[in-house]
Amino acid sequence: MTEQVDQAAHDNAKHDETTHFGYRTIAKAEKADKVAEVFHSVATKYDIMNDFMSFGIHRIWKRFAIDCSGIRPGQKVLDLAGGTGDLTAKFSRVVGEQGHVVLADINDSMLKVGRAKLRDLGIEGNVEYVQANAEALPFPDNHFDLITIAFGLRNVTDKDKAIRSMFRVLKPGGRLLVLEFSKTDQPILSKLYDFYSFNFLPAMGKLVANDADSYRYLAESIRMHPDQETLKGMMEDAGFEGVEYFNMTGGIVALHRGYKF
Ligand code: SAM
């Protein structure tokens, strides 16, 4: 699918009561259930598939996000769409006993796997687990020093609403980090990546997790996600200032950072 078609589908979905689920157009009301099916299905294999699919590179992308977070001991962090808790584990160690990390996710299967993993790593005490939808965060205004959402935003039905909700619960001076698949503008890399995404990925999903459909959704949802500049504009529209982004792996992944002043 060309980028032009992607953009047209994205624009159409924005203006009516439909949205996209991968390349399919569905009613907005259906999307959360469909996304939930995907993550209930992959939860127990999620970590191993992440390492397989990215050849371990997701650890470097996450490390970069942590390095850009400016997080300090004693601070309050929301790891939104935190899933199995990779970022929470790191933040918990940095903020220490005086700090607090909330791992929030809409999906109880992912939270269950995350909680068990973090307990096994000896991470307890300063971490709280909350089942929540990014579009309607159940936290007070001006509460967190840092919010991260890693590989989560593209699954959210109303992304603008979710970004506004994140803005509300951030403290003035706080920052939002969005780590997400994005668009590469390198033609050869783009061709290789398409081949990998639509052939290798579903086949590996079938082999390791017995679930080709969820990994096909992953590839399609990445193509339908707003590109770097569009997401930057969405963050600015929600009130974020100083928004910038850093491309990684040729733009396959981008880290967006914005501040609430
Ligand atoms: N952040 C983790 C990581 O980087 O490994 C997990 C990312 S996983 C690809 C996406 C997560 O987003 C899933 O755990 C899913 O349940 C969660 N999610 C999807 N829609 C959500 C929503 N509306 N609100 C909160 N979490 C959501």
Short mmCIF file of C-alpha atoms and ligand atoms in Angstrom, two decimals:
data_model
loop_
_atom_site.label_atom_id
_atom_site.label_comp_id
_atom_site.label_asym_id
_atom_site.label_seq_id
_atom_site.Cartn_x
_atom_site.Cartn_y
_atom_site.Cartn_z
CA MET A 1 0.00 0.00 0.00
CA THR A 2 1.41 3.43 -0.88
CA GLU A 3 1.88 6.19 1.60
CA GLN A 4 -0.76 8.24 -0.27
CA VAL A 5 -3.38 5.54 0.23
CA ASP A 6 -2.35 5.23 3.88
CA GLN A 7 -2.87 8.97 4.39
CA ALA A 8 -6.26 8.93 2.62
CA ALA A 9 -7.50 6.06 4.79
CA HIS A 10 -6.21 7.87 7.86
CA ASP A 11 -8.01 11.10 6.89
CA ASN A 12 -11.30 9.34 6.09
CA ALA A 13 -11.26 7.52 9.39
CA LYS A 14 -10.73 10.81 11.21
CA HIS A 15 -13.90 12.40 9.89
CA ASP A 16 -16.54 9.77 10.56
CA GLU A 17 -17.56 7.15 13.04
CA THR A 18 -15.22 4.57 11.59
CA THR A 19 -11.59 3.89 12.27
CA HIS A 20 -8.96 1.49 11.07
CA PHE A 21 -7.98 -1.83 12.53
CA GLY A 22 -4.90 -2.58 10.50
CA TYR A 23 -6.04 -2.12 6.89
CA ARG A 24 -9.70 -2.82 7.70
CA THR A 25 -12.21 -0.04 8.30
CA ILE A 26 -14.41 -0.80 11.30
CA ALA A 27 -16.82 1.06 13.61
CA LYS A 28 -14.94 3.02 16.27
CA ALA A 29 -16.91 1.16 18.94
CA GLU A 30 -15.43 -2.15 17.78
CA LYS A 31 -11.75 -1.25 17.84
CA ALA A 32 -10.99 -1.61 21.56
CA ASP A 33 -12.41 -5.16 21.59
CA LYS A 34 -10.42 -6.16 18.53
CA VAL A 35 -7.20 -4.74 19.99
CA ALA A 36 -8.01 -6.53 23.26
CA GLU A 37 -8.31 -9.85 21.38
CA VAL A 38 -4.85 -9.32 19.89
CA PHE A 39 -3.17 -8.66 23.23
CA HIS A 40 -5.07 -11.37 25.15
CA SER A 41 -3.85 -13.74 22.47
CA VAL A 42 -0.19 -12.67 22.46
CA ALA A 43 0.31 -11.80 26.18
CA THR A 44 2.20 -14.93 27.28
CA LYS A 45 4.44 -14.91 24.19
CA TYR A 46 4.79 -11.12 23.98
CA ASP A 47 8.32 -10.76 25.41
CA ILE A 48 9.87 -13.62 23.48
CA MET A 49 8.23 -12.43 20.25
CA ASN A 50 9.55 -8.90 20.83
CA ASP A 51 13.10 -10.21 20.98
CA PHE A 52 12.59 -12.47 17.94
CA MET A 53 10.84 -9.89 15.79
CA SER A 54 13.21 -7.01 16.45
CA PHE A 55 16.37 -9.15 16.79
CA GLY A 56 16.63 -7.65 20.28
CA ILE A 57 16.74 -4.07 18.94
CA HIS A 58 13.60 -3.08 20.90
CA ARG A 59 15.88 -3.03 23.96
CA ILE A 60 18.03 -0.33 22.35
CA TRP A 61 14.96 1.73 21.37
CA LYS A 62 13.68 1.50 24.95
CA ARG A 63 17.12 2.31 26.40
CA PHE A 64 17.20 5.48 24.27
CA ALA A 65 13.75 6.48 25.56
CA ILE A 66 14.93 6.05 29.15
CA ASP A 67 18.06 8.09 28.44
CA CYS A 68 15.87 10.91 27.03
CA SER A 69 13.41 10.81 29.93
CA GLY A 70 15.33 13.00 32.38
CA ILE A 71 13.87 10.88 35.18
CA ARG A 72 15.22 11.42 38.71
CA PRO A 73 14.90 9.73 42.12
CA GLY A 74 11.66 10.55 43.91
CA GLN A 75 9.64 11.31 40.75
CA LYS A 76 6.23 9.98 39.68
CA VAL A 77 6.05 8.10 36.37
CA LEU A 78 3.16 6.75 34.33
CA ASP A 79 4.17 3.91 31.97
CA LEU A 80 1.02 3.95 29.86
CA ALA A 81 0.10 0.95 27.69
CA GLY A 82 2.98 -0.48 29.69
CA GLY A 83 2.14 -4.11 28.89
CA THR A 84 4.72 -6.49 30.34
CA GLY A 85 6.57 -3.66 32.06
CA ASP A 86 10.00 -3.31 30.39
CA LEU A 87 10.07 0.46 30.97
CA THR A 88 8.44 0.20 34.40
CA ALA A 89 11.25 -2.09 35.56
CA LYS A 90 13.89 0.48 34.63
CA PHE A 91 11.96 3.47 36.02
CA SER A 92 11.24 1.68 39.29
CA ARG A 93 14.98 1.36 39.93
CA VAL A 94 15.72 4.99 39.05
CA VAL A 95 12.94 6.67 41.05
CA GLY A 96 13.72 4.56 44.14
CA GLU A 97 11.74 4.22 47.34
CA GLN A 98 10.61 7.83 47.41
CA GLY A 99 9.33 7.64 43.83
CA HIS A 100 6.33 5.92 42.30
CA VAL A 101 5.69 4.17 38.98
CA VAL A 102 2.22 3.35 37.66
CA LEU A 103 2.08 0.63 35.02
CA ALA A 104 -1.27 1.23 33.31
CA ASP A 105 -2.72 -0.88 30.52
CA ILE A 106 -6.21 -1.56 29.20
CA ASN A 107 -5.56 -5.29 28.97
CA ASP A 108 -5.63 -7.48 32.09
CA SER A 109 -3.75 -10.36 30.41
CA MET A 110 -0.80 -8.07 29.63
CA LEU A 111 -0.91 -6.60 33.16
CA LYS A 112 -0.91 -10.10 34.66
CA VAL A 113 2.17 -11.14 32.69
CA GLY A 114 3.87 -7.81 33.53
CA ARG A 115 3.17 -8.09 37.25
CA ALA A 116 4.51 -11.67 37.40
CA LYS A 117 7.65 -10.69 35.45
CA LEU A 118 8.40 -7.68 37.65
CA ARG A 119 7.88 -9.71 40.82
CA ASP A 120 10.36 -12.29 39.51
CA LEU A 121 12.82 -9.46 38.96
CA GLY A 122 12.33 -8.40 42.59
CA ILE A 123 10.58 -5.17 41.61
CA GLU A 124 7.92 -4.34 44.17
CA GLY A 125 7.04 -1.57 46.57
CA ASN A 126 7.10 1.50 44.34
CA VAL A 127 5.09 0.04 41.42
CA GLU A 128 1.31 0.15 41.11
CA TYR A 129 -0.70 -1.71 38.43
CA VAL A 130 -3.80 -0.02 37.03
CA GLN A 131 -6.16 -1.24 34.32
CA ALA A 132 -7.03 1.91 32.37
CA ASN A 133 -7.87 3.22 28.93
CA ALA A 134 -5.41 5.86 27.67
CA GLU A 135 -8.40 7.90 26.43
CA ALA A 136 -9.79 8.44 29.94
CA LEU A 137 -6.99 8.26 32.50
CA PRO A 138 -8.23 7.72 36.08
CA PHE A 139 -5.61 10.01 37.68
CA PRO A 140 -5.74 13.55 39.13
CA ASP A 141 -4.72 16.61 37.10
CA ASN A 142 -1.04 17.66 37.23
CA HIS A 143 0.09 14.40 38.86
CA PHE A 144 3.03 12.82 36.98
CA ASP A 145 6.54 14.10 36.23
CA LEU A 146 6.87 11.78 33.25
CA ILE A 147 4.51 9.79 31.03
CA THR A 148 5.76 7.22 28.55
CA ILE A 149 3.70 5.35 26.00
CA ALA A 150 5.81 2.79 24.14
CA PHE A 151 4.38 0.97 21.13
CA GLY A 152 0.92 1.63 22.56
CA LEU A 153 -0.48 4.76 20.89
CA ARG A 154 -1.13 3.16 17.51
CA ASN A 155 -3.56 0.73 19.17
CA VAL A 156 -5.66 3.48 20.76
CA THR A 157 -8.94 4.34 18.99
CA ASP A 158 -9.03 8.10 19.63
CA LYS A 159 -5.38 9.14 19.73
CA ASP A 160 -6.09 12.88 20.10
CA LYS A 161 -8.29 12.23 23.12
CA ALA A 162 -5.57 10.03 24.65
CA ILE A 163 -2.87 12.68 24.13
CA ARG A 164 -5.14 15.31 25.74
CA SER A 165 -5.74 12.96 28.66
CA MET A 166 -1.97 12.52 29.10
CA PHE A 167 -1.51 16.31 29.02
CA ARG A 168 -4.09 16.71 31.79
CA VAL A 169 -2.42 14.29 34.22
CA LEU A 170 1.12 15.62 33.64
CA LYS A 171 2.51 18.19 36.08
CA PRO A 172 3.57 21.54 34.66
CA GLY A 173 7.24 20.99 33.77
CA GLY A 174 6.51 17.32 33.07
CA ARG A 175 7.20 15.55 29.80
CA LEU A 176 5.60 12.98 27.55
CA LEU A 177 7.62 10.42 25.59
CA VAL A 178 5.92 8.56 22.75
CA LEU A 179 7.97 5.64 21.44
CA GLU A 180 6.30 4.21 18.36
CA PHE A 181 6.84 2.67 14.95
CA SER A 182 6.95 5.37 12.34
CA LYS A 183 7.81 6.00 8.69
CA THR A 184 11.16 5.46 7.04
CA ASP A 185 11.95 7.64 4.04
CA GLN A 186 14.80 5.40 2.86
CA PRO A 187 13.51 3.55 -0.26
CA ILE A 188 15.66 0.40 0.02
CA LEU A 189 15.09 0.04 3.74
CA SER A 190 11.37 0.59 3.14
CA LYS A 191 11.19 -2.27 0.60
CA LEU A 192 13.13 -4.65 2.86
CA TYR A 193 10.96 -3.66 5.80
CA ASP A 194 7.74 -4.29 3.81
CA PHE A 195 8.97 -7.71 2.79
CA TYR A 196 9.95 -8.52 6.35
CA SER A 197 6.62 -7.20 7.78
CA PHE A 198 4.21 -8.96 5.45
CA ASN A 199 6.04 -12.27 4.99
CA PHE A 200 8.46 -12.99 7.80
CA LEU A 201 6.43 -11.45 10.65
CA PRO A 202 3.12 -13.36 10.23
CA ALA A 203 5.06 -16.58 9.54
CA MET A 204 7.04 -16.14 12.74
CA GLY A 205 3.85 -15.26 14.64
CA LYS A 206 2.37 -18.53 13.42
CA LEU A 207 5.46 -20.52 14.34
CA VAL A 208 6.20 -19.10 17.80
CA ALA A 209 2.80 -17.93 19.03
CA ASN A 210 0.51 -19.94 16.72
CA ASP A 211 -1.10 -16.63 15.79
CA ALA A 212 -0.37 -15.19 12.34
CA ASP A 213 -3.35 -12.77 12.41
CA SER A 214 -2.13 -10.76 15.42
CA TYR A 215 1.25 -10.24 13.79
CA ARG A 216 -0.37 -9.28 10.48
CA TYR A 217 -2.35 -6.69 12.47
CA LEU A 218 0.95 -5.45 13.93
CA ALA A 219 2.41 -4.87 10.45
CA GLU A 220 -0.75 -3.19 9.16
CA SER A 221 -1.29 -1.02 12.25
CA ILE A 222 2.26 0.33 11.87
CA ARG A 223 1.52 1.41 8.28
CA MET A 224 -1.70 3.17 9.38
CA HIS A 225 -0.09 5.10 12.25
CA PRO A 226 0.49 8.86 11.77
CA ASP A 227 3.98 9.72 10.51
CA GLN A 228 6.55 11.71 12.52
CA GLU A 229 5.35 15.21 11.56
CA THR A 230 1.65 14.33 11.95
CA LEU A 231 2.20 12.98 15.45
CA LYS A 232 4.27 16.05 16.36
CA GLY A 233 1.32 18.23 15.26
CA MET A 234 -1.11 16.13 17.29
CA MET A 235 1.01 16.62 20.43
CA GLU A 236 1.20 20.38 19.79
CA ASP A 237 -2.59 20.54 19.28
CA ALA A 238 -3.03 18.92 22.70
CA GLY A 239 -0.92 21.68 24.29
CA PHE A 240 2.58 20.19 24.36
CA GLU A 241 5.50 22.54 23.78
CA GLY A 242 9.06 22.03 22.59
CA VAL A 243 7.96 18.90 20.72
CA GLU A 244 10.78 17.15 18.89
CA TYR A 245 11.38 13.67 17.61
CA PHE A 246 14.35 11.37 17.16
CA ASN A 247 14.34 8.77 14.41
CA MET A 248 15.89 5.39 15.11
CA THR A 249 16.73 2.55 12.75
CA GLY A 250 16.16 4.80 9.72
CA GLY A 251 12.79 6.07 10.97
CA ILE A 252 11.28 2.61 11.50
CA VAL A 253 10.86 3.80 15.09
CA ALA A 254 10.64 7.38 16.38
CA LEU A 255 10.75 8.82 19.87
CA HIS A 256 8.63 11.98 20.29
CA ARG A 257 9.18 14.19 23.33
CA GLY A 258 7.04 17.11 24.42
CA TYR A 259 6.70 19.27 27.55
CA LYS A 260 3.80 20.69 29.51
CA PHE A 261 4.64 24.19 30.74
N1 SAM B 1 4.77 -0.69 26.33
C1 SAM B 1 5.01 -2.12 26.22
C2 SAM B 1 6.28 -2.37 25.46
O1 SAM B 1 6.81 -1.41 24.88
O2 SAM B 1 6.74 -3.51 25.43
C3 SAM B 1 3.82 -2.84 25.60
C4 SAM B 1 3.49 -2.42 24.18
S1 SAM B 1 2.24 -3.43 23.44
C5 SAM B 1 2.75 -3.46 21.77
C6 SAM B 1 0.85 -2.36 23.37
C7 SAM B 1 0.06 -2.29 24.66
O3 SAM B 1 -0.91 -1.25 24.53
C8 SAM B 1 -0.71 -3.56 25.00
O4 SAM B 1 -0.34 -4.02 26.27
C9 SAM B 1 -2.16 -3.11 24.96
O5 SAM B 1 -3.00 -3.79 25.85
C10 SAM B 1 -2.04 -1.64 25.28
N2 SAM B 1 -3.19 -0.82 24.87
C11 SAM B 1 -3.87 -0.88 23.70
N3 SAM B 1 -4.86 0.03 23.68
C12 SAM B 1 -4.80 0.70 24.87
C13 SAM B 1 -5.57 1.75 25.43
N4 SAM B 1 -6.59 2.33 24.79
N5 SAM B 1 -5.23 2.19 26.67
C14 SAM B 1 -4.21 1.62 27.35
N6 SAM B 1 -3.46 0.60 26.86
C15 SAM B 1 -3.74 0.16 25.64
#
